[in-house]
Amino acid sequence: MEVTEVTKFLAETTPFDQLDADQLQVLARQMSVYYFRAGEEVNTDSNRLMIVRTGVFSLYSDQQQLLTKLQSGDFYGYQQLLTDLSDQDTLLCDEDGLVYWLTAEGFQQIRYQFKNIELFFQRLFGRRLHQYKAQSTNRFTLKISDVAKARKVSISPDATVQQAAAQMTEQRVSSLLVEQNNKLVGIITDRDLRSRVVAEALAADSPVSDVMTSKPHTIDLHAYLFEAVQLMSQHNIHHLPVLRDEHLFGMITATDVIRAQQDHPVYLIGEIHRQHTEEGILQCASQILHLSQSLSNQQVPAHEASHVLTTVTDALTQSWIKLALKRLGPAPCVFTWLGFGSQARMEQGLNADQDNALLLEKEPEGEVAAYFEQLAKIVCDGLNECGIVYCPGNIMASNPELRLSLKGWSKQFARWIQTPTQEALLKSSIFFDLRPIYGSKSLFNALQQDILARTKDKAVFLYHLSHNALKGTPPLGFFKTFTLERDGKQKKGLDLKKRGLILITDMARIYSLSKGISAINTRQRLIQLAQQKVMDAKDSQNLLDAFDVLAQLRWDKHQHDISQGHEASNLLDPAVLSGLQRHQLKDVFEVINQAQSQMKYRFCREL
């Protein structure tokens, strides 16, 4: 056997491509080579690892059912090596080929010596999805928990402002949490003492309740730090109470954020909120690509990067709305700017377009209608100039059909749910993922609660919604080979969004609507579905893993496209992937296939 030839092959085969030249030579010397002719059966009783060099081999179960076809770079025998249990499989050579045999001793030595090789074969055996890409610890996506300390400095609302000032001085803090019966009722800051006490010449024995900020904004301990930047910038505040499991944990200040994230590109969010002109907003928007490249360079996971980019879109939207309010004057009624689709789910990519609408307190008639028509035009035109382009399907607030009162939206959703036509089902994939971007949250909550009450346990609607979602299938052939498709430019590949991510998103939405779960983000939905035992925990985790793998491949593809001066495309040529990534992708599509079968059984049986 020519060791050099074997070494060269191993260097191009996952997972052995992670070894250096000397390690590959040691491994190659432990191998033997065998030539099989077409029709010859492979002895599967031997306790060794088979690596296919050339040819095609068919693997059959003990029921003579074809399980898979093995080609160059595929393996057999690791099952027995990992468990000491033999399968009653039959392995036949279809096309003449060469195989390499690695002894059991050699296999055990290499798997114990190299963790990634061990993980690779464990994954093949258990069909579990893993992200092997090493993550940098110097990440942009710090959490509040990385910065906030478990220090709760609080005072009663009945205490005096003099006592509050004394406590701040003693504790060397610039704010106090105001608690009553162990519940947060307000916050008082040194600025409040200056502007509301000294400037107003209030008596020193005035109660804290007279000058505190009631119902302050809060943030969860496990939220991202850039979300604190968003809240502080949007509402011009410098202190945020931190909650853990709805209980007070401590406080985070603007100083904490600055100290933790000096020179952080996510400060773009704060910069956007400081803009008061059209030119300033557009200048900020021009930095989005730089931000995405920075996130990519720091190996931020795709789902976190999407969260960051969506927060930037939110900030741009809010800034355009504020600019519109400045130009047009106060709104004639309470309103909520709604985000749909990927913006609502916090899952935006670099090629996202607009999906938005307006929810109004009053009917869109007369002056009300004219005002919000102008506001919607300013915001949608502004977002388009920022690179968040117009929706080709006209799902935008500039469309008068999407500027409705609470009653109007409620009737619209009721019509889609009660009469699930094909058009209604198509709209369901967009409109049933919604989130308030600006304005009244109570108005939004009323609409969302109404929607969830209408969809929960509604068998007919869920049947049609599931049946429509199941029309999309993963691009995997009968023998687990990729099925490629062409785009408008005649490029062939796998559509990671349409034939992957959307399929998981649809399933998570349908299960959530069936049980009235209010979460919008796909990952959060899957987690809550498992927690509430709507979905088996293992199935939920597999879909979560599959979603992360697809999102990462899509994010990396977009970054590559942009670096090459091309438009970001969701079409991926599997030939550019490593052997490990192709294995992962096949596992992903198999997980989706199985999940779709379960959803079909659950929602699409005869009514």
Coordinates of C-alpha atoms in Angstrom, one line a residue:
M1 CA 0.0 0.0 0.0
E2 CA 1.3 3.5 -0.9
V3 CA 1.3 5.5 2.3
T4 CA 1.6 8.8 0.5
E5 CA -1.5 8.1 -1.5
V6 CA -3.5 7.2 1.6
T7 CA -2.2 10.2 3.5
K8 CA -3.3 12.5 0.6
F9 CA -6.8 11.0 0.6
L10 CA -7.2 11.3 4.4
A11 CA -6.0 15.0 4.2
E12 CA -9.0 15.7 2.0
T13 CA -11.5 13.6 4.0
T14 CA -13.6 14.9 7.0
P15 CA -12.8 14.5 9.9
F16 CA -9.2 13.5 9.3
D17 CA -8.5 16.7 7.5
Q18 CA -8.0 18.3 10.9
L19 CA -4.7 16.3 11.5
D20 CA -1.3 17.5 10.6
A21 CA 1.0 15.7 8.1
D22 CA 2.8 13.6 10.7
Q23 CA -0.4 12.5 12.4
L24 CA -1.9 11.5 9.0
Q25 CA 1.1 9.4 8.2
V26 CA 0.9 7.5 11.5
L27 CA -2.8 6.9 10.8
A28 CA -2.2 5.8 7.2
R29 CA 0.3 3.1 8.3
Q30 CA -2.4 1.5 10.4
M31 CA -4.7 1.0 7.3
S32 CA -5.0 -1.7 4.7
V33 CA -6.6 -1.5 1.3
Y34 CA -9.1 -3.8 -0.4
Y35 CA -10.6 -3.9 -3.9
F36 CA -14.3 -4.9 -4.3
R37 CA -16.0 -5.9 -7.5
A38 CA -19.6 -5.0 -8.4
G39 CA -22.0 -7.4 -6.8
E40 CA -19.5 -8.5 -4.1
E41 CA -20.8 -8.5 -0.5
V42 CA -18.7 -6.8 2.2
N43 CA -18.0 -8.6 5.5
T44 CA -19.8 -6.5 8.1
D45 CA -18.9 -8.7 11.1
S46 CA -15.3 -7.5 11.2
N47 CA -14.6 -5.0 14.0
R48 CA -12.9 -2.2 12.0
L49 CA -13.7 1.0 10.3
M50 CA -14.3 1.0 6.6
I51 CA -13.6 4.2 4.6
V52 CA -14.8 4.3 1.0
R53 CA -12.1 5.5 -1.4
T54 CA -13.8 4.9 -4.8
G55 CA -17.0 3.1 -5.9
V56 CA -20.6 2.9 -4.6
F57 CA -21.9 0.6 -1.9
S58 CA -25.5 -0.1 -0.9
L59 CA -26.4 -0.7 2.8
Y60 CA -29.5 -2.7 3.5
S61 CA -31.2 -3.4 6.9
D62 CA -32.0 -6.9 8.2
Q63 CA -35.4 -6.4 6.5
Q64 CA -33.6 -5.8 3.2
Q65 CA -34.7 -2.2 3.1
L66 CA -32.2 0.1 1.4
L67 CA -30.9 2.5 4.1
T68 CA -28.3 4.5 2.3
K69 CA -25.6 4.5 -0.4
L70 CA -21.9 4.9 0.6
Q71 CA -19.6 6.8 -1.7
S72 CA -16.1 8.3 -1.5
G73 CA -15.4 9.7 2.0
D74 CA -18.3 7.7 3.6
F75 CA -17.8 5.3 6.5
Y76 CA -19.1 2.0 7.9
G77 CA -18.3 0.1 11.0
Y78 CA -18.1 3.0 13.5
Q79 CA -21.5 1.8 15.0
Q80 CA -19.9 -1.4 16.3
L81 CA -16.7 0.3 17.3
L82 CA -18.6 2.8 19.4
T83 CA -21.0 0.4 21.1
D84 CA -19.6 -3.2 20.7
L85 CA -22.9 -4.1 19.3
S86 CA -23.2 -5.5 15.7
D87 CA -26.0 -4.8 13.3
Q88 CA -27.5 -7.3 10.9
D89 CA -26.8 -5.1 8.0
T90 CA -25.9 -6.2 4.4
L91 CA -23.4 -4.1 2.5
L92 CA -23.1 -4.7 -1.2
C93 CA -20.7 -3.2 -3.8
D94 CA -22.7 -1.6 -6.6
E95 CA -19.7 -0.2 -8.6
D96 CA -16.1 -1.5 -8.4
G97 CA -14.3 0.4 -5.7
L98 CA -11.4 0.6 -3.2
V99 CA -11.9 0.8 0.5
Y100 CA -9.5 1.5 3.4
W101 CA -9.7 -0.5 6.6
L102 CA -8.6 1.0 9.9
T103 CA -8.1 -1.4 12.8
A104 CA -10.2 -1.2 15.9
E105 CA -7.1 -0.2 17.9
G106 CA -6.3 2.5 15.5
F107 CA -9.9 3.9 15.5
Q108 CA -10.1 3.9 19.3
Q109 CA -6.7 5.6 19.6
I110 CA -7.6 8.4 17.2
R111 CA -11.0 9.1 18.7
Y112 CA -9.6 9.4 22.2
Q113 CA -6.7 11.5 21.1
F114 CA -8.7 14.0 19.1
K115 CA -12.0 15.4 20.5
N116 CA -13.4 16.6 17.2
I117 CA -12.9 13.2 15.6
E118 CA -14.7 11.6 18.5
L119 CA -17.6 14.1 18.2
F120 CA -17.8 13.5 14.5
F121 CA -18.4 9.8 14.8
Q122 CA -20.7 10.2 17.8
R123 CA -22.8 12.5 15.6
L124 CA -22.9 10.0 12.8
F125 CA -24.0 7.3 15.2
G126 CA -26.6 9.4 17.2
R127 CA -27.7 11.6 14.2
R128 CA -27.3 14.6 16.4
L129 CA -26.6 18.0 14.9
H130 CA -23.6 20.0 16.2
Q131 CA -21.9 23.3 15.4
Y132 CA -18.2 22.5 15.1
K133 CA -17.1 26.0 14.2
A134 CA -15.0 27.3 17.1
Q135 CA -16.5 30.5 18.6
S136 CA -14.4 33.4 19.7
T137 CA -14.7 34.5 23.3
N138 CA -14.3 38.1 22.2
R139 CA -17.9 38.5 21.1
F140 CA -20.0 41.5 20.4
T141 CA -23.0 39.8 22.0
L142 CA -22.3 40.2 25.6
K143 CA -25.3 39.6 27.9
I144 CA -26.5 41.8 30.7
S145 CA -25.4 39.0 33.1
D146 CA -21.8 39.7 31.9
V147 CA -22.0 43.2 33.2
A148 CA -24.7 43.6 35.9
K149 CA -23.8 42.7 39.5
A150 CA -26.2 41.2 42.0
R151 CA -26.5 44.4 44.0
K152 CA -29.9 45.7 44.8
V153 CA -29.8 49.2 46.4
S154 CA -33.4 50.1 47.1
I155 CA -35.6 52.4 49.1
S156 CA -39.3 52.7 50.1
P157 CA -41.6 55.1 48.3
D158 CA -42.5 56.5 51.7
A159 CA -39.0 57.5 52.5
T160 CA -38.0 61.2 52.2
V161 CA -35.9 62.6 49.3
Q162 CA -33.3 63.6 52.0
Q163 CA -33.0 60.0 53.0
A164 CA -32.7 59.0 49.4
A165 CA -29.9 61.5 48.8
A166 CA -28.1 60.3 51.9
Q167 CA -28.4 56.7 50.9
M168 CA -27.0 57.4 47.4
T169 CA -24.1 59.2 49.0
E170 CA -23.4 56.4 51.4
Q171 CA -23.7 53.7 48.9
R172 CA -21.9 55.7 46.2
V173 CA -24.6 55.1 43.6
S174 CA -26.4 57.5 41.2
S175 CA -29.8 55.9 41.5
L176 CA -32.0 53.9 43.8
L177 CA -34.6 51.2 43.1
V178 CA -37.9 52.0 44.7
E179 CA -39.6 48.9 46.2
Q180 CA -42.9 48.3 47.9
N181 CA -43.8 44.8 49.2
N182 CA -40.8 43.4 47.3
K183 CA -42.1 44.8 44.0
L184 CA -40.4 47.4 41.8
V185 CA -42.7 50.5 41.8
G186 CA -40.2 53.1 40.6
I187 CA -36.7 54.5 40.3
I188 CA -35.1 57.7 41.6
T189 CA -31.8 59.1 40.2
D190 CA -29.5 61.9 41.0
R191 CA -30.9 63.8 38.0
D192 CA -34.4 63.5 39.6
L193 CA -33.0 65.1 42.8
R194 CA -31.6 68.0 40.8
S195 CA -34.5 68.6 38.5
R196 CA -37.5 67.6 40.6
V197 CA -36.4 68.5 44.1
V198 CA -33.8 71.2 44.1
A199 CA -35.0 73.0 40.9
E200 CA -38.6 72.9 42.1
A201 CA -37.6 73.9 45.7
L202 CA -39.4 70.9 47.2
A203 CA -39.0 70.3 50.9
A204 CA -36.4 67.8 52.0
D205 CA -39.1 65.7 53.8
S206 CA -41.1 65.2 50.6
P207 CA -41.7 61.5 49.9
V208 CA -39.7 59.7 47.3
S209 CA -43.0 58.7 45.6
D210 CA -43.5 62.4 44.6
V211 CA -40.4 62.6 42.5
M212 CA -39.6 59.0 41.4
T213 CA -40.1 57.7 37.9
S214 CA -43.0 55.2 38.2
K215 CA -43.2 52.0 36.2
P216 CA -39.6 52.4 34.9
H217 CA -38.3 50.4 31.9
T218 CA -36.6 47.2 32.9
I219 CA -34.4 44.6 31.2
D220 CA -33.9 40.9 31.8
L221 CA -30.7 39.6 33.2
H222 CA -30.3 37.2 30.2
A223 CA -31.0 39.9 27.5
Y224 CA -28.2 41.1 25.2
L225 CA -26.2 44.2 26.2
F226 CA -27.0 45.9 22.9
E227 CA -30.7 45.7 23.9
A228 CA -29.9 47.9 26.9
V229 CA -28.2 50.3 24.4
Q230 CA -31.4 50.3 22.4
L231 CA -33.7 51.0 25.4
M232 CA -31.4 53.7 26.9
S233 CA -31.0 55.5 23.5
Q234 CA -34.7 55.2 22.6
H235 CA -36.0 56.6 25.8
N236 CA -33.1 58.8 26.8
I237 CA -32.4 57.1 30.1
H238 CA -29.2 56.2 31.9
H239 CA -30.4 53.6 34.4
L240 CA -32.1 50.3 33.8
P241 CA -33.4 48.0 36.6
V242 CA -32.4 44.4 35.9
L243 CA -34.8 41.5 36.5
R244 CA -34.1 37.8 37.0
D245 CA -37.2 35.6 36.7
E246 CA -39.4 38.7 37.2
H247 CA -37.6 39.6 40.4
L248 CA -35.2 42.5 41.0
F249 CA -31.6 41.6 40.5
G250 CA -29.8 44.9 40.3
M251 CA -29.2 47.9 38.1
I252 CA -27.2 48.6 35.0
T253 CA -26.2 52.1 34.0
A254 CA -25.0 53.8 30.9
T255 CA -21.5 53.9 32.4
D256 CA -21.6 50.1 32.8
V257 CA -22.5 49.8 29.1
I258 CA -19.8 52.2 28.0
R259 CA -17.2 50.5 30.1
A260 CA -18.1 47.1 28.8
Q261 CA -18.5 48.0 25.1
Q262 CA -16.1 50.8 24.3
D263 CA -15.6 51.2 20.6
H264 CA -18.3 48.5 20.0
P265 CA -19.9 48.6 16.5
V266 CA -23.3 48.0 18.1
Y267 CA -23.0 51.5 19.3
L268 CA -24.4 52.2 15.9
I269 CA -27.8 51.7 17.6
G270 CA -27.3 54.5 20.0
E271 CA -25.9 56.7 17.3
I272 CA -29.1 56.2 15.2
H273 CA -31.3 57.3 18.1
R274 CA -29.2 60.5 18.4
Q275 CA -30.0 61.6 14.8
H276 CA -32.5 64.3 14.1
T277 CA -32.1 64.7 10.4
E278 CA -32.6 62.6 7.3
E279 CA -29.0 62.9 6.4
G280 CA -27.8 61.7 9.8
I281 CA -30.0 58.6 9.7
L282 CA -28.8 57.7 6.2
Q283 CA -25.2 58.1 7.3
C284 CA -25.8 55.6 10.2
A285 CA -27.5 53.2 7.8
S286 CA -24.5 53.2 5.6
Q287 CA -22.5 51.5 8.4
I288 CA -24.7 48.4 8.5
L289 CA -22.5 46.4 6.1
H290 CA -19.4 47.3 8.2
L291 CA -21.3 46.1 11.3
S292 CA -22.2 42.8 9.7
Q293 CA -18.6 42.2 8.6
S294 CA -17.4 42.9 12.1
L295 CA -20.0 40.4 13.5
S296 CA -18.8 37.9 11.0
N297 CA -15.1 38.5 11.7
Q298 CA -15.8 37.9 15.4
Q299 CA -17.6 34.7 14.6
V300 CA -20.8 35.8 16.3
P301 CA -23.4 33.0 15.8
A302 CA -25.9 33.6 13.0
H303 CA -29.0 33.8 15.3
E304 CA -27.3 36.4 17.5
A305 CA -26.1 38.4 14.4
S306 CA -29.7 38.4 13.1
H307 CA -30.8 39.7 16.5
V308 CA -28.3 42.6 16.2
L309 CA -29.3 43.5 12.7
T310 CA -33.0 43.4 13.5
T311 CA -32.4 45.8 16.4
V312 CA -30.6 48.1 14.0
T313 CA -33.7 48.0 11.7
D314 CA -35.9 48.7 14.7
A315 CA -33.8 51.7 15.6
L316 CA -33.9 53.1 12.0
T317 CA -37.7 52.6 12.0
Q318 CA -38.1 54.4 15.3
S319 CA -35.9 57.3 14.1
W320 CA -37.9 57.7 10.9
I321 CA -41.1 57.7 12.9
K322 CA -39.8 60.4 15.2
L323 CA -38.7 62.4 12.2
A324 CA -42.2 62.1 10.7
L325 CA -43.8 63.1 14.0
K326 CA -41.6 66.2 14.1
R327 CA -42.6 67.1 10.5
L328 CA -46.3 66.3 10.8
G329 CA -47.0 67.3 14.3
P330 CA -48.5 65.1 17.0
A331 CA -50.5 62.0 15.9
P332 CA -54.3 62.4 16.0
C333 CA -54.6 59.2 17.9
V334 CA -52.6 56.5 19.7
F335 CA -50.9 54.1 17.2
T336 CA -48.6 51.2 17.0
W337 CA -46.1 50.6 14.2
L338 CA -46.1 46.8 13.6
G339 CA -43.2 44.7 12.2
F340 CA -44.1 41.4 10.5
G341 CA -42.1 38.4 9.3
S342 CA -38.4 38.2 10.0
Q343 CA -38.3 41.6 11.7
A344 CA -41.0 40.5 14.1
R345 CA -39.1 37.3 14.8
M346 CA -35.8 39.1 15.2
E347 CA -34.3 37.0 12.4
Q348 CA -33.5 39.5 9.7
G349 CA -30.7 38.8 7.2
L350 CA -28.8 41.2 5.1
N351 CA -31.2 40.8 2.2
A352 CA -34.4 41.5 4.2
D353 CA -37.1 43.8 2.8
Q354 CA -39.8 45.7 4.6
D355 CA -42.9 44.0 6.2
N356 CA -44.7 46.5 8.4
A357 CA -48.2 48.0 9.1
L358 CA -50.0 50.4 11.3
L359 CA -52.4 49.6 14.2
L360 CA -54.6 52.6 15.0
E361 CA -56.7 53.5 18.0
K362 CA -59.3 55.2 15.8
E363 CA -60.7 54.2 12.4
P364 CA -58.5 55.5 9.5
E365 CA -61.0 58.1 8.2
G366 CA -60.7 61.8 7.3
E367 CA -57.8 63.6 9.1
V368 CA -56.7 60.4 10.8
A369 CA -56.4 58.6 7.4
A370 CA -54.6 61.5 5.8
Y371 CA -52.1 61.9 8.7
F372 CA -51.0 58.3 8.8
E373 CA -50.8 58.1 5.0
Q374 CA -48.1 60.8 5.2
L375 CA -46.4 59.2 8.2
A376 CA -46.3 55.8 6.5
K377 CA -44.8 57.2 3.3
I378 CA -42.1 59.1 5.2
V379 CA -41.1 56.0 7.1
C380 CA -41.3 53.4 4.3
D381 CA -39.5 55.7 1.9
G382 CA -36.8 56.4 4.5
L383 CA -36.2 52.7 5.2
N384 CA -35.9 52.0 1.5
E385 CA -33.2 54.7 1.3
C386 CA -31.5 53.0 4.2
G387 CA -31.3 49.7 2.2
I388 CA -34.3 48.0 3.8
V389 CA -36.1 47.9 0.5
Y390 CA -39.7 48.1 -0.4
C391 CA -41.6 44.8 0.0
P392 CA -42.3 43.4 -3.5
G393 CA -45.7 42.1 -2.1
N394 CA -46.6 45.6 -0.8
I395 CA -46.7 44.4 2.8
M396 CA -46.1 47.9 4.1
A397 CA -47.8 50.6 6.1
S398 CA -47.8 52.7 3.0
N399 CA -50.5 50.3 1.7
P400 CA -53.9 51.7 2.9
E401 CA -55.1 48.1 3.5
L402 CA -52.5 47.8 6.2
R403 CA -53.5 50.9 8.2
L404 CA -56.3 49.6 10.3
S405 CA -57.9 50.1 13.7
L406 CA -57.8 47.4 16.4
K407 CA -61.3 46.5 15.3
G408 CA -60.3 46.4 11.6
W409 CA -57.3 44.2 12.3
S410 CA -59.3 41.9 14.5
K411 CA -61.9 41.4 11.7
Q412 CA -59.1 40.8 9.2
F413 CA -57.5 38.1 11.3
A414 CA -60.9 36.6 12.1
R415 CA -61.6 36.3 8.3
W416 CA -58.3 34.6 7.6
I417 CA -58.9 32.1 10.5
Q418 CA -62.5 31.4 9.7
T419 CA -62.1 31.2 5.9
P420 CA -58.6 29.9 5.3
T421 CA -58.4 30.4 1.5
Q422 CA -55.1 30.0 -0.3
E423 CA -54.5 33.7 -0.2
A424 CA -55.3 33.8 3.6
L425 CA -52.9 30.9 4.2
L426 CA -50.1 32.7 2.3
K427 CA -50.7 35.8 4.4
S428 CA -50.7 33.8 7.6
S429 CA -47.0 33.0 7.1
I430 CA -46.3 36.8 7.3
F431 CA -49.0 38.4 9.4
F432 CA -49.2 35.9 12.2
D433 CA -45.6 36.8 13.2
L434 CA -46.0 40.4 14.5
R435 CA -44.2 42.7 17.0
P436 CA -44.6 46.3 18.1
I437 CA -41.7 48.4 16.9
Y438 CA -43.0 51.8 18.1
G439 CA -46.0 53.2 19.9
S440 CA -48.6 51.7 22.2
K441 CA -47.8 48.2 23.5
S442 CA -51.2 47.9 25.1
L443 CA -52.9 48.3 21.7
F444 CA -50.6 45.6 20.3
N445 CA -51.2 43.3 23.3
A446 CA -55.0 43.6 22.8
L447 CA -54.6 42.5 19.1
Q448 CA -52.2 39.7 19.9
Q449 CA -54.4 38.2 22.6
D450 CA -57.4 38.4 20.3
I451 CA -55.4 36.5 17.6
L452 CA -54.2 33.8 19.9
A453 CA -57.6 33.3 21.4
R454 CA -59.0 32.7 17.8
T455 CA -56.3 30.3 16.7
K456 CA -55.9 28.2 19.9
D457 CA -57.2 24.6 19.3
K458 CA -58.9 25.7 16.0
A459 CA -58.7 22.3 14.2
V460 CA -59.9 23.4 10.8
F461 CA -57.6 26.5 10.5
L462 CA -54.6 24.5 11.8
Y463 CA -55.4 21.7 9.4
H464 CA -55.3 24.1 6.4
L465 CA -52.3 26.0 7.7
S466 CA -50.3 22.7 8.2
H467 CA -51.4 21.3 4.9
N468 CA -50.2 24.4 3.1
A469 CA -46.9 24.5 5.0
L470 CA -46.3 20.8 4.1
K471 CA -46.2 21.7 0.4
G472 CA -42.6 22.8 1.0
T473 CA -40.1 20.0 1.4
P474 CA -36.4 19.7 2.2
P475 CA -34.2 19.2 -0.9
L476 CA -33.3 15.6 -0.1
G477 CA -33.8 12.8 -2.6
F478 CA -34.8 9.2 -1.8
F479 CA -31.3 8.0 -1.3
K480 CA -30.4 11.1 0.8
T481 CA -28.8 12.9 -2.0
F482 CA -29.3 16.7 -2.5
T483 CA -31.9 17.8 -4.9
L484 CA -30.7 21.0 -6.6
E485 CA -32.8 23.8 -8.1
R486 CA -32.1 26.8 -10.2
D487 CA -32.7 30.5 -9.5
G488 CA -33.6 33.2 -11.9
K489 CA -30.0 33.5 -13.0
Q490 CA -29.8 29.7 -13.8
K491 CA -27.5 29.0 -10.8
K492 CA -28.0 25.6 -9.2
G493 CA -28.0 25.0 -5.5
L494 CA -30.0 24.5 -2.3
D495 CA -32.4 27.3 -1.2
L496 CA -31.5 27.5 2.5
K497 CA -34.4 29.8 3.2
K498 CA -37.3 28.4 1.2
R499 CA -36.4 24.7 1.5
G500 CA -35.0 24.9 5.0
L501 CA -35.4 27.8 7.4
I502 CA -39.0 28.6 6.4
L503 CA -40.0 25.0 6.9
I504 CA -38.9 25.1 10.5
T505 CA -40.3 28.6 11.1
D506 CA -43.7 27.4 9.7
M507 CA -43.8 24.4 12.0
A508 CA -42.8 26.4 15.1
R509 CA -45.5 29.0 14.3
I510 CA -48.3 26.4 13.8
Y511 CA -47.5 24.5 17.0
S512 CA -47.4 27.9 18.9
L513 CA -50.7 29.1 17.5
S514 CA -52.3 25.8 18.3
K515 CA -51.6 26.4 22.0
G516 CA -51.8 30.2 22.3
I517 CA -48.0 30.7 22.8
S518 CA -47.2 34.3 22.4
A519 CA -43.4 34.0 21.6
I520 CA -42.6 35.1 18.1
N521 CA -38.9 34.3 17.6
T522 CA -38.5 30.8 16.2
R523 CA -35.9 29.6 18.7
Q524 CA -37.9 30.9 21.6
R525 CA -41.0 29.2 20.2
L526 CA -39.2 25.9 20.0
I527 CA -37.9 26.2 23.5
Q528 CA -41.3 27.1 24.9
L529 CA -43.0 24.3 23.0
A530 CA -40.7 21.8 24.8
Q531 CA -41.1 23.5 28.2
Q532 CA -44.9 23.4 27.9
K533 CA -44.7 19.8 26.6
V534 CA -46.5 20.7 23.3
M535 CA -43.5 19.1 21.5
D536 CA -41.2 16.3 22.6
A537 CA -38.0 17.8 24.1
K538 CA -35.7 15.8 21.8
D539 CA -37.7 16.8 18.7
S540 CA -37.7 20.4 19.7
Q541 CA -33.9 20.3 20.3
N542 CA -33.3 18.6 16.9
L543 CA -35.3 21.4 15.2
L544 CA -33.4 24.0 17.1
D545 CA -30.1 22.5 16.1
A546 CA -31.3 22.2 12.5
F547 CA -32.4 25.9 12.5
D548 CA -29.0 27.0 13.8
V549 CA -27.1 25.0 11.2
L550 CA -29.1 26.5 8.4
A551 CA -29.0 30.0 9.8
Q552 CA -25.2 29.8 10.1
L553 CA -24.7 28.5 6.5
R554 CA -27.0 31.2 5.2
W555 CA -25.2 33.9 7.2
D556 CA -21.8 32.7 6.0
K557 CA -23.1 32.5 2.4
H558 CA -24.4 36.1 2.6
Q559 CA -21.0 37.3 4.0
H560 CA -19.1 35.6 1.2
D561 CA -21.5 37.0 -1.5
I562 CA -21.0 40.5 -0.2
S563 CA -17.3 40.2 0.0
Q564 CA -17.3 39.1 -3.6
G565 CA -19.3 42.2 -4.6
H566 CA -22.5 40.1 -5.3
E567 CA -26.0 40.4 -3.9
A568 CA -26.7 38.2 -0.9
S569 CA -28.3 35.0 -2.1
N570 CA -30.0 32.1 -0.2
L571 CA -28.9 29.6 -2.9
L572 CA -26.0 27.4 -1.8
D573 CA -24.0 25.1 -3.9
P574 CA -23.3 22.0 -1.7
A575 CA -20.0 21.4 -3.6
V576 CA -18.4 24.3 -1.8
L577 CA -19.1 22.7 1.6
S578 CA -16.7 20.5 3.5
G579 CA -17.5 16.8 4.1
L580 CA -18.6 17.5 7.6
Q581 CA -20.9 20.3 6.5
R582 CA -22.5 18.1 3.9
H583 CA -23.1 15.4 6.6
Q584 CA -24.7 18.1 8.8
L585 CA -26.9 19.4 6.0
K586 CA -28.2 16.0 5.2
D587 CA -29.0 15.5 8.9
V588 CA -30.8 18.8 9.0
F589 CA -33.0 17.9 6.1
E590 CA -33.7 14.5 7.6
V591 CA -34.8 16.1 10.9
I592 CA -37.1 18.5 9.0
N593 CA -38.6 15.5 7.1
Q594 CA -39.3 13.7 10.3
A595 CA -40.8 16.8 12.0
Q596 CA -43.1 17.4 9.0
S597 CA -44.3 13.8 9.2
Q598 CA -45.1 14.3 12.9
M599 CA -46.9 17.6 12.2
K600 CA -48.9 16.0 9.4
Y601 CA -50.0 13.2 11.7
R602 CA -50.9 15.8 14.4
F603 CA -52.8 18.4 12.4
C604 CA -53.7 16.9 9.1
R605 CA -55.7 13.8 10.0
E606 CA -59.3 13.6 8.8
L607 CA -61.5 16.2 10.6

